[in-house]
Short mmCIF file of C-alpha atoms in Angstrom, two decimals:
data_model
loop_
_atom_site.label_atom_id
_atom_site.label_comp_id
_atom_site.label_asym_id
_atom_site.label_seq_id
_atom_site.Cartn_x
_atom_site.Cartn_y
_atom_site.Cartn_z
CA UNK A 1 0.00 0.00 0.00
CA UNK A 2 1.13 3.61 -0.83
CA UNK A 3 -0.16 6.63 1.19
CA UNK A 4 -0.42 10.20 -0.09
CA UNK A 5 -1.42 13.44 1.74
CA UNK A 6 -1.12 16.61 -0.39
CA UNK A 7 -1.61 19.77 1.24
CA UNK A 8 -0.53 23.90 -0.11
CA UNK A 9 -3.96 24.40 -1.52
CA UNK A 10 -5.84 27.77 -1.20
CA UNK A 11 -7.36 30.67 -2.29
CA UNK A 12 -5.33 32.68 -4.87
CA UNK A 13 -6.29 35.70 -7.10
CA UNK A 14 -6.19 35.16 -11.12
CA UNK A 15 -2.58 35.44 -12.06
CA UNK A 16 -1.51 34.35 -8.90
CA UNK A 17 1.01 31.34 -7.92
CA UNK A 18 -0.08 28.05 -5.98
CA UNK A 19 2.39 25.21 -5.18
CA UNK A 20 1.25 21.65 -4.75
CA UNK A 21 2.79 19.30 -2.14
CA UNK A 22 2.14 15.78 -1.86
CA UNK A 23 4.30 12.98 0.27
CA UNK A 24 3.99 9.22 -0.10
CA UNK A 25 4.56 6.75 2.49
CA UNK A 26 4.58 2.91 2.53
CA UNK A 27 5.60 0.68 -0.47
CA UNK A 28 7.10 3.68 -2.23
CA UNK A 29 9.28 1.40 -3.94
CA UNK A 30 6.33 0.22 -6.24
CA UNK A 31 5.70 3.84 -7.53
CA UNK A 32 6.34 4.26 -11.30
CA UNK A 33 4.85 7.32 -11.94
CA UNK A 34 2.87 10.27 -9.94
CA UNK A 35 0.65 12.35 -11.58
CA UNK A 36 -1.64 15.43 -10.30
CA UNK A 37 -5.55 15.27 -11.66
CA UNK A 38 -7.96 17.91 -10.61
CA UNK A 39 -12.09 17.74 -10.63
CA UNK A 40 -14.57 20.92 -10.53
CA UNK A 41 -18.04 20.65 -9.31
CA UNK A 42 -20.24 19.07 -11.59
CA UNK A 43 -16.86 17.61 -14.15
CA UNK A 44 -15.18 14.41 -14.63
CA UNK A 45 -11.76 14.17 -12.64
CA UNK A 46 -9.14 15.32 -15.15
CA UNK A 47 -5.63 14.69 -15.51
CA UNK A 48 -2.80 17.50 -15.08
CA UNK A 49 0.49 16.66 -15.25
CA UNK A 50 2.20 13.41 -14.74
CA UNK A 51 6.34 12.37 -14.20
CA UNK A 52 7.95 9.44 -13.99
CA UNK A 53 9.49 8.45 -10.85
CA UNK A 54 13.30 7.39 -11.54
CA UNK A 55 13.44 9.19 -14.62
CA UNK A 56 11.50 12.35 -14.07
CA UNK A 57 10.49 12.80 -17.02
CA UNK A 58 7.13 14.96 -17.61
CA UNK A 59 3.55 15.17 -19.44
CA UNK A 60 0.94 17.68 -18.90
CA UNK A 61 -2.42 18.39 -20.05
CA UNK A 62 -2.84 21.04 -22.96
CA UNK A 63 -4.82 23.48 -20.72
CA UNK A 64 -1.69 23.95 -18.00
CA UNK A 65 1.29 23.33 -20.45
CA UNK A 66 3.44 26.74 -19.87
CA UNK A 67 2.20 27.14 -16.36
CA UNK A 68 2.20 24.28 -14.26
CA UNK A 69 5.20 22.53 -13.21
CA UNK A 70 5.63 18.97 -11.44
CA UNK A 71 8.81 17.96 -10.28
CA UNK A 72 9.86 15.36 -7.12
CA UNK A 73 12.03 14.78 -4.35
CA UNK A 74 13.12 11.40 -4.46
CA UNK A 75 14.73 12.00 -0.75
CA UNK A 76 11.59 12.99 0.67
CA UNK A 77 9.18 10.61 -1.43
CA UNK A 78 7.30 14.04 -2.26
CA UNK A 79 5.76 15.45 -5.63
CA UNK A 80 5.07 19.10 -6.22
CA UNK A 81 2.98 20.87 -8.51
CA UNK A 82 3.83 24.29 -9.46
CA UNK A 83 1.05 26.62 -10.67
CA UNK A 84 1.55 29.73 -12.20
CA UNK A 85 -0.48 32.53 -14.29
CA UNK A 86 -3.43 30.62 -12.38
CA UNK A 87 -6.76 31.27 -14.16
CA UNK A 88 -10.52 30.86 -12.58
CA UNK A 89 -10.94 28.03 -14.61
CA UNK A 90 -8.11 26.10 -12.63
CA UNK A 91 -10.76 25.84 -9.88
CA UNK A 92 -11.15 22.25 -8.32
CA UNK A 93 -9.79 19.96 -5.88
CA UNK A 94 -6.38 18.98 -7.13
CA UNK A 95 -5.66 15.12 -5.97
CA UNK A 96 -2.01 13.28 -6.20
CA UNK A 97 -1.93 9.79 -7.08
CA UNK A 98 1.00 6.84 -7.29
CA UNK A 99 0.91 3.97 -9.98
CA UNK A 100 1.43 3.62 -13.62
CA UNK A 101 1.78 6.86 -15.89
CA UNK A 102 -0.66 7.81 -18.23
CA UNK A 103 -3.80 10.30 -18.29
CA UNK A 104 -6.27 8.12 -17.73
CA UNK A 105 -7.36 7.95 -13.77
CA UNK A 106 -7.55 4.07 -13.82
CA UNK A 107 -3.48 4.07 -14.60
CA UNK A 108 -3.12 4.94 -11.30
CA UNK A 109 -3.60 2.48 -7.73
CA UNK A 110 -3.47 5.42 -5.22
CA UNK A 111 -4.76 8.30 -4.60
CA UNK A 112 -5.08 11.13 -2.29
CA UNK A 113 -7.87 12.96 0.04
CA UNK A 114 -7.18 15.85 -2.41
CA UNK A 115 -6.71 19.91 -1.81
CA UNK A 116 -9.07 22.95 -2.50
CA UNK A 117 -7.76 25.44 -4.96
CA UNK A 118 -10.07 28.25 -5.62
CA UNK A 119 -9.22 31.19 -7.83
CA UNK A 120 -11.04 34.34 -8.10
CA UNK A 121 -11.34 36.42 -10.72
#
């Protein structure tokens, strides 16, 4: 089992900067990938940005390509996501999850309790 707990969400005027935190625990040593997804009321969970775990290499989603960055900490087992130039539309809670990569939600085994991030226009 992998556990995740993300936390550094908030409330952030449009054009304003947000950064993502979420730590893993347990089998970490299973983890291939991390990615960040995000769901607003009403929408399907969507995926952000994903990176490979011993490679760190990156994918995003069209809509945050430019201003979102993910990057880890292998020492500390922690993924970040980087949000910049935020936009009202980024609204949702943003959940971290551990498994394969990919953009599809059912690549990944574990997930988060996921973080608010509300921005006002």
């Amino acid at each position: 089992q992998v556990q995740l707990v993300e936390s550094g969400g908030g409330l952030v005027q449009a054009g304003g900067s947000l950064r993502l935190s979420c730590a893993a625990s347990g089998r970490t040593f299973s983890i291939y990938a991390m990615g960040w997804f995000r769901q607003a009321p009403g929408k399907e969970r969507e995926f952000v940005a994903t990176i490979n775990w011993s490679s760190g290499s990156t994918y995003y989603a069209e809509s945050v390509k430019g201003r979102f960055t993910i990057s880890r900490d292998n020492t500390k087992n922690t993924v970040y996501l980087q949000m910049n130039s935020l936009e009202p539309e980024d609204t949702a809670v943003y959940y971290c999850a551990a498994g394969r990569t990919g953009v599809a939600p059912a690549r990944y085994d574990y997930w988060g309790q996921g973080t608010q991030v509300t921005v006002s226009s």
